[in-house]
mmCIF file with all atom_site columns, C-alpha atoms in Angstrom:
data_model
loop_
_atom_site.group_PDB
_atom_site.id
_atom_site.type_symbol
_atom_site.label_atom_id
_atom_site.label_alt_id
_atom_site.label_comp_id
_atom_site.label_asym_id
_atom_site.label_entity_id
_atom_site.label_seq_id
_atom_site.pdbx_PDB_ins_code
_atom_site.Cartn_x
_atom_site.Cartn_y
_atom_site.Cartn_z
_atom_site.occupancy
_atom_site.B_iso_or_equiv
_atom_site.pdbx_formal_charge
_atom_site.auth_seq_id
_atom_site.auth_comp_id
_atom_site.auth_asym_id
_atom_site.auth_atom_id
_atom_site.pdbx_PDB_model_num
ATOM 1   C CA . UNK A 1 1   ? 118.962 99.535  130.021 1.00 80.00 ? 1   UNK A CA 1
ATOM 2   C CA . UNK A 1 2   ? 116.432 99.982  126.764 1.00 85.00 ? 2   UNK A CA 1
ATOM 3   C CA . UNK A 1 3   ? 113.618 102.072 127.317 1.00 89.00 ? 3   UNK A CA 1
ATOM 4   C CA . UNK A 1 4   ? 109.802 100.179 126.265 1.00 91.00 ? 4   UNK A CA 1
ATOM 5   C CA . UNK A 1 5   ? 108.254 101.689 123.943 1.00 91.00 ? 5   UNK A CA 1
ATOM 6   C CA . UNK A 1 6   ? 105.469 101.372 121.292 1.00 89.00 ? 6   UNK A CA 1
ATOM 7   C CA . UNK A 1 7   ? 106.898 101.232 117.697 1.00 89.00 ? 7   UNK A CA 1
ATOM 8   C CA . UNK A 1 8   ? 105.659 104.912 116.777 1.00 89.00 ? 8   UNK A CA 1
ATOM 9   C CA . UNK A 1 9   ? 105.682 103.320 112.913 1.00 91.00 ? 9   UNK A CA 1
ATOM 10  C CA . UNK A 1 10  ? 103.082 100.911 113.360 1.00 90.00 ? 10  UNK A CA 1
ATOM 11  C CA . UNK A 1 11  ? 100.195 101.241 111.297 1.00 86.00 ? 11  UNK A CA 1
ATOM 12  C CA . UNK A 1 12  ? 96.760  100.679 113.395 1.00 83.00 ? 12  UNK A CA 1
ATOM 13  C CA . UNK A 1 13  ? 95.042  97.304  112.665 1.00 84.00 ? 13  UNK A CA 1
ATOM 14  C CA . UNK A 1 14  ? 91.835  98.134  110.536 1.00 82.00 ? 14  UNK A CA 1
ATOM 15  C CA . UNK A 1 15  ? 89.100  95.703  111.585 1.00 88.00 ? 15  UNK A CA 1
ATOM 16  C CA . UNK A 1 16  ? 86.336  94.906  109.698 1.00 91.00 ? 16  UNK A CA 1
ATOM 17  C CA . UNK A 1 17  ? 82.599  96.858  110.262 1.00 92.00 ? 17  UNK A CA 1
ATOM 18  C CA . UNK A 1 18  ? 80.626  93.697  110.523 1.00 94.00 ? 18  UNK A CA 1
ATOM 19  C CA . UNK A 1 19  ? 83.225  91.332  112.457 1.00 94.00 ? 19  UNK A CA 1
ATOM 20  C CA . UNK A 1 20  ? 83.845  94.761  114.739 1.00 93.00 ? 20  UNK A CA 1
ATOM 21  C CA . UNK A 1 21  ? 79.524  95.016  115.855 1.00 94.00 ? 21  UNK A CA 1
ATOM 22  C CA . UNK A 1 22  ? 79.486  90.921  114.978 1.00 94.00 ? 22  UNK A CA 1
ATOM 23  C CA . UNK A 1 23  ? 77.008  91.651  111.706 1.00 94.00 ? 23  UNK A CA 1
ATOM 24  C CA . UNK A 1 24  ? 75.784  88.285  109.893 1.00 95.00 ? 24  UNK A CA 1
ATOM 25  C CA . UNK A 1 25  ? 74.840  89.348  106.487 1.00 95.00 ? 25  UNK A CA 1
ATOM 26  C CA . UNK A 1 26  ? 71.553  87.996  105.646 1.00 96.00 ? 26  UNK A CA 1
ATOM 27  C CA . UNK A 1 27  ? 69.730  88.535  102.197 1.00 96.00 ? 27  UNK A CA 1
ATOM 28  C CA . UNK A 1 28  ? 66.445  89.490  103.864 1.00 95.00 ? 28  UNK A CA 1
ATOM 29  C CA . UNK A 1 29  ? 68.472  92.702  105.012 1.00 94.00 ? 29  UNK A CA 1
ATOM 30  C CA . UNK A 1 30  ? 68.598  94.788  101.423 1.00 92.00 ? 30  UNK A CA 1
ATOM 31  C CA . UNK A 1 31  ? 69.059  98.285  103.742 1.00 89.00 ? 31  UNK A CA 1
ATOM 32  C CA . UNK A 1 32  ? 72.238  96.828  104.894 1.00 93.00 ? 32  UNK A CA 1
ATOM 33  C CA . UNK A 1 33  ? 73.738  95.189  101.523 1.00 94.00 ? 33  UNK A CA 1
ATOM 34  C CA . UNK A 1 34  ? 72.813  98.120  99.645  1.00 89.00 ? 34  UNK A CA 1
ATOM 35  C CA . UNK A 1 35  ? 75.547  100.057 101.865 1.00 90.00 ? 35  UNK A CA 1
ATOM 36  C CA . UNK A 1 36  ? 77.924  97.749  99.654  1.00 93.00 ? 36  UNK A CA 1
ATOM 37  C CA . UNK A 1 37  ? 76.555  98.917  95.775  1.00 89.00 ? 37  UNK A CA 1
ATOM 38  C CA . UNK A 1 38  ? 77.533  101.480 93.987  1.00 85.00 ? 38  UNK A CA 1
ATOM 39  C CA . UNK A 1 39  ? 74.051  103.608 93.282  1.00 79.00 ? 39  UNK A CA 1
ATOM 40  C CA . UNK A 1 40  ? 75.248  104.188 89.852  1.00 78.00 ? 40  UNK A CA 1
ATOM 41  C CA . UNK A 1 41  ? 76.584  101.040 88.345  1.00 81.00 ? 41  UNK A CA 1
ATOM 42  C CA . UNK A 1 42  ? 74.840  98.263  90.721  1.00 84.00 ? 42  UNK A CA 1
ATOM 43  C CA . UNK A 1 43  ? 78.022  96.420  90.756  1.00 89.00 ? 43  UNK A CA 1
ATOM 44  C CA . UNK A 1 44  ? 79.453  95.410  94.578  1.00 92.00 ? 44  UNK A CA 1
ATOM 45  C CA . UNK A 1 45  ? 82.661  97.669  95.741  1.00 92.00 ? 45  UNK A CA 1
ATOM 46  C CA . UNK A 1 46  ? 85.314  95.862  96.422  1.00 92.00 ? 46  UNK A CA 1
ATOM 47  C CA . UNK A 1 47  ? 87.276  94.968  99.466  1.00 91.00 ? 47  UNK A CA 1
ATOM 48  C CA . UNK A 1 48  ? 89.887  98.009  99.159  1.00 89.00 ? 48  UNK A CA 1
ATOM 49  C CA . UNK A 1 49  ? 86.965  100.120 99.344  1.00 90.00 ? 49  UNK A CA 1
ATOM 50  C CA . UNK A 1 50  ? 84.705  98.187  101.645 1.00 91.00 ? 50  UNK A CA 1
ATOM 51  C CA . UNK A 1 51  ? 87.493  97.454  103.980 1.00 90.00 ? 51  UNK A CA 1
ATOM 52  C CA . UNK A 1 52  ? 85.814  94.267  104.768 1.00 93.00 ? 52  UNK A CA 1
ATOM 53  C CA . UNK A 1 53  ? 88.131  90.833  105.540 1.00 93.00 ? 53  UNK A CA 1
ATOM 54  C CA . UNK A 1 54  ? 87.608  88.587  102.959 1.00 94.00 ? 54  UNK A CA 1
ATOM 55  C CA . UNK A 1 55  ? 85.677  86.168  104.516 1.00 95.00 ? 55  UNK A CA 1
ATOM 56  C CA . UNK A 1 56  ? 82.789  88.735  105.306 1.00 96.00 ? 56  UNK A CA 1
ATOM 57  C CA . UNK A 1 57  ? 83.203  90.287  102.034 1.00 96.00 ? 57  UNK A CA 1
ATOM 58  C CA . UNK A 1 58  ? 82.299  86.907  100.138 1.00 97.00 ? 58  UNK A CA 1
ATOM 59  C CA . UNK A 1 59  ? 79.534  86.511  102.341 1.00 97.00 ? 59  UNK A CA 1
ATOM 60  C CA . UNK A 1 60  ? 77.960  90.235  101.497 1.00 97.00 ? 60  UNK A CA 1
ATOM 61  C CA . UNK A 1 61  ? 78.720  89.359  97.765  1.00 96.00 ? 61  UNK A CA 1
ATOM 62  C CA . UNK A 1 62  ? 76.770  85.867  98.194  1.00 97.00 ? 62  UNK A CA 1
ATOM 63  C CA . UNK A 1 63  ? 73.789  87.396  100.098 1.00 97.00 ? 63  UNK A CA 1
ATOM 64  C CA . UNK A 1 64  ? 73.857  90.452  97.097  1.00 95.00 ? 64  UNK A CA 1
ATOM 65  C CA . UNK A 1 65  ? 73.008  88.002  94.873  1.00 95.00 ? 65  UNK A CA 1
ATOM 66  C CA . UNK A 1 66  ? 70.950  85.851  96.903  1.00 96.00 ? 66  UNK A CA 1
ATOM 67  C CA . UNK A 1 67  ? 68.623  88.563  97.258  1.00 95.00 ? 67  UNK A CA 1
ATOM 68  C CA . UNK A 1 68  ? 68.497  89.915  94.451  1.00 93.00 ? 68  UNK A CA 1
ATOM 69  C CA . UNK A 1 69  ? 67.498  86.631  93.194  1.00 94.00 ? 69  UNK A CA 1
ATOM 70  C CA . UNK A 1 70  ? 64.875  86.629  95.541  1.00 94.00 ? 70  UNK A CA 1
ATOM 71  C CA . UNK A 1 71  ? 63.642  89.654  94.360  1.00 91.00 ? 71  UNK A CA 1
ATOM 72  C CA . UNK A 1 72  ? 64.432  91.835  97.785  1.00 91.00 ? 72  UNK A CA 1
ATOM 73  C CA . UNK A 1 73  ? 67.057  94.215  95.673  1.00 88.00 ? 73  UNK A CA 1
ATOM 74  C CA . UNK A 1 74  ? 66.899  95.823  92.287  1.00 81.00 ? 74  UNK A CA 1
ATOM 75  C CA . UNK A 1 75  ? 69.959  94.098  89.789  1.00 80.00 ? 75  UNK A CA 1
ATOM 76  C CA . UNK A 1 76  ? 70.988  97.347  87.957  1.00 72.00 ? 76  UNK A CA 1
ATOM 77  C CA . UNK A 1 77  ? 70.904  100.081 90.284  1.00 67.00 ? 77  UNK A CA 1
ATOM 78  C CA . UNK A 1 78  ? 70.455  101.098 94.157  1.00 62.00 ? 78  UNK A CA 1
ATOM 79  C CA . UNK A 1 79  ? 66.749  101.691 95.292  1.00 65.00 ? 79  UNK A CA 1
ATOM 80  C CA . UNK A 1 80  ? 65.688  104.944 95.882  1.00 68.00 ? 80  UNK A CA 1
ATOM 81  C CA . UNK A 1 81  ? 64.770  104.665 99.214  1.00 72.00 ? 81  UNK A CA 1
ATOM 82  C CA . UNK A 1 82  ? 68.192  103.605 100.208 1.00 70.00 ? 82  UNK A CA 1
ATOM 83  C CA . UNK A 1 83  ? 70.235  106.440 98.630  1.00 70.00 ? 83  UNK A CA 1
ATOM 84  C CA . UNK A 1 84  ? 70.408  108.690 101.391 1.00 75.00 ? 84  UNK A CA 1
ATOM 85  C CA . UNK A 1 85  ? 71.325  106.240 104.202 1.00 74.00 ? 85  UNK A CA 1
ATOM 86  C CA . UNK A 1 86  ? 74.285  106.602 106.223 1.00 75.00 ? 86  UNK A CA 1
ATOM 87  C CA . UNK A 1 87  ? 77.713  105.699 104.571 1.00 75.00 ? 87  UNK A CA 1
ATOM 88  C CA . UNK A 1 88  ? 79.677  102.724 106.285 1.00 76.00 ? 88  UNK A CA 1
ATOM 89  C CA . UNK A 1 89  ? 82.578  103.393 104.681 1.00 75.00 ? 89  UNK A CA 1
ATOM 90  C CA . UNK A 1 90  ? 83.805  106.328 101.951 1.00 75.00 ? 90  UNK A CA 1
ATOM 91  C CA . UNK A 1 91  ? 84.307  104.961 98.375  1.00 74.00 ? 91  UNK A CA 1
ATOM 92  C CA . UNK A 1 92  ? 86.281  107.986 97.200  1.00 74.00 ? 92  UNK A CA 1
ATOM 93  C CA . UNK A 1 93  ? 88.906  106.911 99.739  1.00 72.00 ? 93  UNK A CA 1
ATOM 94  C CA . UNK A 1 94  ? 89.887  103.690 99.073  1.00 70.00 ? 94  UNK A CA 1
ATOM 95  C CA . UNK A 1 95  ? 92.832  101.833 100.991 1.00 69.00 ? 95  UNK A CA 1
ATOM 96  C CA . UNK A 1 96  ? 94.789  101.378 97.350  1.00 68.00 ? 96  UNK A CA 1
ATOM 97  C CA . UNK A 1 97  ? 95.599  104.867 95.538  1.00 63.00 ? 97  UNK A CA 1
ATOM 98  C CA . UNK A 1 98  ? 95.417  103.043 92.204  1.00 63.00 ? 98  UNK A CA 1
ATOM 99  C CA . UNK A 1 99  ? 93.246  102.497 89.391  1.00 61.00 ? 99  UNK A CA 1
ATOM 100 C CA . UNK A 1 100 ? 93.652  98.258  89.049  1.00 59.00 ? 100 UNK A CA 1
#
């Protein structure tokens, strides 16, 4: 009779940070979109760095610019203020080892 195991080549299933503590994005929330900027460049990571689904990670990139169209986030770079909040995710590690 086969013995049940777990496949021990399975990778884990990542789950996304806001779908995992049930996050809405909202563009009154710059603290939390700013997590999602680079401080340097002001452009959005993307989702092989964020490690966001996709759904979620059109939603941060619509609220980015809503608010920034409102005026709540700076367009070019990362506020001050923000720069030394805690890191949801690492962008120096990103899920593809590639440039493109």
């Amino acid at each position: 009779m086969p013995v049940e195991m777990p496949d021990p080549y399975e990778k884990p299933n990542i789950e996304c940070i806001l779908c995992k503590y049930e996050v809405v994005p909202d563009y009154k929330n710059p603290k939390l979109l700013s997590q999602f900027i680079s401080p340097f460049t002001g452009c959005v990571y993307g989702r092989h760095i964020t490690r966001l689904c996709s759904e979620k990670q059109t939603q941060v990139e619509l609220e980015i610019n809503k608010s920034r169209a409102a005026g709540y986030m700076a367009i070019m770079n990362k506020d001050v203020e923000f720069l030394k909040d805690p890191k949801l995710f690492d962008p120096n590690n990103p899920i593809r080892n590639h440039k493109y």
